[in-house]
Coordinates of C-alpha atoms in Angstrom, one line a residue:
X1 CA 24.0 23.5 44.4
X2 CA 24.1 24.8 40.9
X3 CA 22.9 23.0 37.7
X4 CA 23.9 24.1 34.1
X5 CA 21.4 22.5 31.7
X6 CA 22.3 23.1 28.0
X7 CA 21.7 21.9 24.5
X8 CA 24.7 19.9 23.2
X9 CA 24.9 21.9 19.9
X10 CA 27.0 25.0 19.1
X11 CA 24.6 27.5 20.5
X12 CA 24.1 25.6 23.8
X13 CA 27.9 25.1 24.2
X14 CA 28.9 28.7 23.5
X15 CA 26.1 30.1 25.6
X16 CA 27.3 28.2 28.6
X17 CA 31.0 28.9 27.9
X18 CA 30.3 32.7 27.7
X19 CA 28.3 32.7 30.9
X20 CA 30.8 30.7 32.9
X21 CA 33.8 32.7 31.6
X22 CA 32.1 35.8 33.0
X23 CA 30.6 34.1 36.3
X24 CA 32.6 30.8 37.1
X25 CA 30.5 28.5 39.4
X26 CA 30.9 24.8 40.2
X27 CA 27.8 23.1 38.6
X28 CA 26.4 19.8 37.6
X29 CA 26.3 19.7 33.9
X30 CA 23.2 18.2 32.1
X31 CA 23.1 17.9 28.4
X32 CA 22.7 15.5 25.6
X33 CA 22.5 15.2 21.7
X34 CA 20.9 18.1 20.0
X35 CA 17.5 16.5 19.9
X36 CA 17.6 15.6 23.6
X37 CA 15.7 18.7 24.8
X38 CA 13.5 17.5 27.8
X39 CA 16.6 18.0 29.9
X40 CA 15.0 19.5 33.0
X41 CA 13.5 16.1 33.7
X42 CA 17.0 15.1 34.9
X43 CA 17.4 17.9 37.3
X44 CA 17.0 16.8 41.0
X45 CA 17.2 20.3 42.5
X46 CA 15.9 21.2 45.9
X47 CA 14.9 24.4 47.6
X48 CA 17.6 27.2 47.3
X49 CA 19.4 25.5 44.3
X50 CA 20.1 27.5 41.2
X51 CA 19.4 26.1 37.7
X52 CA 20.6 27.8 34.6
X53 CA 19.0 26.6 31.4
X54 CA 20.4 27.4 27.9
X55 CA 19.0 26.7 24.5
X56 CA 16.1 24.2 25.2
X57 CA 12.5 25.0 24.7
X58 CA 10.6 26.2 27.7
X59 CA 7.4 24.9 26.3
X60 CA 8.8 21.3 26.1
X61 CA 10.0 21.6 29.7
X62 CA 7.1 23.5 31.2
X63 CA 5.8 20.8 33.5
X64 CA 9.2 20.1 35.2
X65 CA 10.0 23.8 35.2
X66 CA 6.9 24.6 37.1
X67 CA 7.7 21.8 39.7
X68 CA 11.2 23.2 40.2
X69 CA 9.8 26.8 40.6
X70 CA 7.2 25.7 43.1
X71 CA 9.8 23.9 45.1
X72 CA 11.7 27.2 45.7
X73 CA 14.4 26.4 43.1
X74 CA 15.8 29.5 41.4
X75 CA 15.8 29.2 37.5
X76 CA 17.5 31.5 34.9
X77 CA 16.4 30.7 31.4
X78 CA 18.1 31.7 28.2
X79 CA 16.4 30.5 25.0
X80 CA 15.1 31.4 21.5
X81 CA 12.9 28.4 20.6
X82 CA 9.0 28.4 20.7
X83 CA 8.2 29.0 24.4
X84 CA 4.3 29.5 24.6
X85 CA 3.3 31.5 27.5
X86 CA 6.2 32.4 29.7
X87 CA 5.4 31.8 33.4
X88 CA 5.6 34.8 35.8
X89 CA 7.1 33.5 39.0
X90 CA 9.3 35.0 41.7
X91 CA 11.9 32.2 41.2
X92 CA 12.2 32.6 37.4
X93 CA 14.4 35.0 35.5
X94 CA 13.8 34.5 31.7
X95 CA 15.8 35.9 28.7
X96 CA 13.6 34.5 25.9
X97 CA 13.4 35.9 22.5
X98 CA 11.9 33.9 19.6
X99 CA 12.8 36.3 16.8
X100 CA 14.2 34.5 13.7
X101 CA 17.6 36.4 13.8
X102 CA 18.7 35.5 17.4
X103 CA 20.2 32.4 19.0
X104 CA 20.6 31.7 22.8
X105 CA 24.3 32.8 22.7
X106 CA 23.3 36.2 21.3
X107 CA 20.9 36.6 24.3
X108 CA 23.8 35.7 26.7
X109 CA 26.0 38.2 24.8
X110 CA 23.4 40.9 25.5
X111 CA 23.2 40.0 29.1
X112 CA 27.0 40.2 29.3
X113 CA 27.2 43.4 27.4
X114 CA 29.5 42.0 24.7
X115 CA 32.0 40.2 26.9
X116 CA 33.3 37.1 25.1
X117 CA 31.4 38.2 22.1
X118 CA 33.5 36.1 19.7
X119 CA 31.9 32.9 21.2
X120 CA 28.4 34.4 20.3
X121 CA 29.8 34.8 16.7
X122 CA 30.7 31.2 16.7
X123 CA 27.3 30.1 17.9
X124 CA 25.4 32.3 15.5
X125 CA 27.4 30.7 12.6
X126 CA 26.7 27.3 14.1
X127 CA 23.0 28.1 14.1
X128 CA 23.2 29.2 10.5
X129 CA 22.4 32.8 11.4
X130 CA 25.1 34.1 9.1
X131 CA 23.8 37.8 8.9
X132 CA 23.5 38.0 12.7
X133 CA 26.9 36.5 13.0
X134 CA 28.5 38.9 10.5
X135 CA 26.9 41.9 12.4
X136 CA 28.5 40.8 15.7
X137 CA 31.8 39.9 14.0
X138 CA 32.1 43.3 12.3
X139 CA 31.3 45.1 15.6
X140 CA 34.4 43.2 17.0
X141 CA 36.5 44.5 14.2
X142 CA 37.4 41.0 12.7
X143 CA 39.0 40.6 9.3
X144 CA 37.3 38.4 6.7
X145 CA 39.7 35.6 7.2
X146 CA 39.0 35.6 11.0
X147 CA 35.2 35.6 10.3
X148 CA 35.6 32.5 8.2
X149 CA 37.6 30.8 10.9
X150 CA 34.9 31.4 13.5
X151 CA 32.3 30.2 10.8
X152 CA 34.0 26.9 10.5
X153 CA 34.3 26.5 14.2
X154 CA 30.6 27.1 14.6
X155 CA 29.9 24.6 11.9
X156 CA 32.0 22.0 13.5
X157 CA 30.6 22.5 17.0
X158 CA 27.0 22.2 15.7
X159 CA 27.9 19.1 13.6
X160 CA 29.2 17.4 16.8
X161 CA 25.7 17.7 18.4
X162 CA 23.8 15.7 15.9
X163 CA 23.2 12.0 16.4
X164 CA 20.6 9.4 17.4
X165 CA 22.5 8.9 20.7
X166 CA 25.7 10.0 22.3
X167 CA 27.6 7.0 20.6
X168 CA 27.1 8.7 17.2
X169 CA 29.0 11.8 18.4
X170 CA 32.8 12.5 18.2
X171 CA 32.6 14.2 21.6
X172 CA 30.1 13.9 24.4
X173 CA 29.0 17.6 24.8
X174 CA 30.3 17.8 28.4
X175 CA 33.7 16.6 27.2
X176 CA 33.6 19.2 24.3
X177 CA 32.7 21.9 26.8
X178 CA 35.7 20.9 29.0
X179 CA 37.8 21.2 25.8
X180 CA 36.6 24.7 25.2
X181 CA 36.6 25.8 28.9
X182 CA 40.3 26.9 29.0
X183 CA 39.9 29.3 26.1
X184 CA 38.4 32.7 26.5
X185 CA 39.3 33.4 22.9
X186 CA 38.0 31.0 20.1
X187 CA 41.1 31.6 17.9
X188 CA 43.2 30.1 20.7
X189 CA 40.9 27.1 20.8
X190 CA 41.3 26.7 17.0
X191 CA 45.1 26.9 17.3
X192 CA 45.6 24.9 20.5
X193 CA 42.9 22.3 20.9
X194 CA 43.2 18.8 19.3
X195 CA 39.4 18.7 19.4
X196 CA 39.2 21.3 16.5
X197 CA 41.3 19.2 14.3
X198 CA 39.4 16.0 15.0
X199 CA 36.0 17.7 14.4
X200 CA 37.3 19.2 11.2
X201 CA 38.5 15.8 9.9
X202 CA 35.4 14.1 10.8
X203 CA 33.3 16.7 9.2
X204 CA 35.1 16.6 5.9
X205 CA 35.0 12.8 5.8
X206 CA 31.2 12.6 6.7
X207 CA 30.2 15.4 4.3
X208 CA 32.2 13.6 1.5
X209 CA 29.7 10.7 1.9
X210 CA 26.8 12.7 0.7
X211 CA 28.0 12.7 -2.9
X212 CA 25.3 13.5 -5.4
X213 CA 22.3 12.7 -3.3
X214 CA 19.0 13.6 -5.1
X215 CA 15.8 14.9 -3.5
X216 CA 13.1 12.5 -2.5
X217 CA 10.5 15.2 -3.2
X218 CA 10.9 18.7 -4.5
X219 CA 9.0 21.6 -6.0
X220 CA 9.9 25.2 -6.9
X221 CA 10.0 26.3 -3.3
X222 CA 10.9 23.2 -1.4
X223 CA 13.0 20.0 -1.4
X224 CA 13.3 17.0 0.9
X225 CA 16.2 14.6 1.1
X226 CA 16.2 11.1 2.6
X227 CA 19.7 10.1 4.0
X228 CA 20.8 6.5 4.5
X229 CA 20.7 4.6 7.8
X230 CA 24.3 5.2 9.0
X231 CA 26.0 7.0 11.8
X232 CA 27.6 9.5 9.5
X233 CA 24.3 10.4 8.0
X234 CA 22.9 11.1 11.5
X235 CA 25.9 13.3 12.2
X236 CA 25.6 15.4 9.1
X237 CA 21.8 15.9 9.0
X238 CA 21.8 19.4 10.5
X239 CA 24.9 20.7 8.6
X240 CA 23.6 19.2 5.4
X241 CA 20.2 21.0 6.0
X242 CA 22.1 24.3 6.6
X243 CA 24.2 23.9 3.5
X244 CA 21.2 23.2 1.4
X245 CA 19.5 26.3 2.9
X246 CA 22.5 28.5 2.1
X247 CA 22.9 27.2 -1.4
X248 CA 19.3 27.9 -2.3
X249 CA 17.9 30.6 0.0
X250 CA 14.6 30.8 -1.8
X251 CA 13.7 27.2 -1.0
X252 CA 12.7 25.4 2.2
X253 CA 14.5 22.1 2.9
X254 CA 13.9 19.0 4.9
X255 CA 16.6 16.3 5.6
X256 CA 15.1 13.0 6.8
X257 CA 17.3 10.5 8.6
X258 CA 16.6 6.9 9.8
X259 CA 17.1 6.4 13.5
X260 CA 18.3 3.3 15.3
X261 CA 14.7 2.8 16.6
X262 CA 13.4 2.3 13.1
X263 CA 11.7 5.6 12.6
X264 CA 13.0 9.0 11.2
X265 CA 14.2 12.1 12.5
X266 CA 13.7 15.3 10.4
X267 CA 15.5 18.6 10.2
X268 CA 13.6 21.4 8.5
X269 CA 14.9 24.7 7.3
X270 CA 12.6 27.6 6.2
X271 CA 13.9 29.6 3.2
X272 CA 16.6 32.0 4.3
X273 CA 14.9 34.7 2.2
X274 CA 11.7 34.2 4.3
X275 CA 12.7 32.5 7.5
X276 CA 9.5 31.4 9.1
X277 CA 7.2 28.4 9.1
X278 CA 9.6 25.6 10.2
X279 CA 8.3 25.6 13.8
X280 CA 4.7 25.6 12.7
X281 CA 5.3 22.7 10.4
X282 CA 7.1 20.6 12.9
X283 CA 4.8 21.2 15.8
X284 CA 2.1 19.5 13.8
X285 CA 3.9 16.2 14.7
X286 CA 4.0 14.8 18.2
X287 CA 7.8 15.1 18.8
X288 CA 8.2 18.3 16.7
X289 CA 9.4 21.7 17.7
X290 CA 12.0 24.4 17.1
X291 CA 12.1 27.9 15.9
X292 CA 10.8 29.8 12.9
X293 CA 13.8 29.4 10.7
X294 CA 14.9 25.9 11.7
X295 CA 13.0 23.1 13.5
X296 CA 12.7 19.4 13.6
X297 CA 10.9 16.2 14.4
X298 CA 12.7 13.9 16.8
X299 CA 10.7 10.7 16.0
X300 CA 8.6 10.5 12.8
X301 CA 7.0 7.1 12.4
X302 CA 7.8 5.5 9.0
X303 CA 4.1 5.3 8.1
X304 CA 4.0 9.1 8.7
X305 CA 6.6 10.0 6.2
X306 CA 4.2 10.5 3.2
X307 CA 2.0 12.6 5.4
X308 CA 5.0 14.7 6.4
X309 CA 6.0 15.2 2.7
X310 CA 2.4 16.4 1.9
X311 CA 2.3 18.9 4.7
X312 CA 5.9 20.1 4.1
X313 CA 5.0 20.8 0.5
X314 CA 1.7 22.5 1.5
X315 CA 3.6 24.6 4.0
X316 CA 6.2 26.0 1.7
X317 CA 5.0 25.6 -1.9
X318 CA 3.9 29.2 -2.0
X319 CA 6.8 30.5 0.1
X320 CA 8.7 33.4 -1.6
X321 CA 10.5 36.5 -0.4
X322 CA 8.2 39.2 1.0

């Protein structure tokens, strides 16, 4: 039996889509909202089964991964988040690169030697890796208008992954993958899928709610924003953080959103001009993790908010381009 385990954001979706366009298999799909990363705990594989993992931290799933490997389950792992020590095991094939300029779909693109590259472009834009996306797009000979179309698609797919629960999303990630599945070419998806138009409309409506939100805390090299307790705010947290980062690339940004459980989730973006330190900051908190340029904290207790703001300021107050 095959299991495909993937993050529910643009990168996880596009990575899986590329891989299964090139190598179609019948598989059980396991995913969730973007912050739902301990997905291997849901895999009930047995000896001889194949598990493909896309865009979730190996370090966060280490215990279950080792159980699966020792049970003679074959695992292929594609990821760009902090991994810690990568196990050496006969049943593991890993494609892990934590460089700040790659995403999981780029690693799949490398593995497939550029087949279905346009979907890797979509994913890179969704992960706010604009320069990496532009390099891939230009290698494919795309016009500027086409590049901007794929950038919007990446943004919308990523936007759909954010939420406190699946109820906050416009599409369950499995449903969105099924919408993408018939389209080897993302331009055909844009033209032919009603899902694209629904996501575009939802994105416009939700981003329009932000208005003139002022920082909760700021300095010359950083700014933190607190969003209201509302489903639209949980949906836009990631894309709002990306927009802030793009609008002011010399600053680090944090977007803090109340959750349904009464605590906060946090999205952190390191300065684009110096894309490092986001993972280091977030891993100082129990449910934190991510990558150098972009990371998050899944559950920040309300009484830890002030501590987070202090550590965030300390981490980035001296950050400036090298």
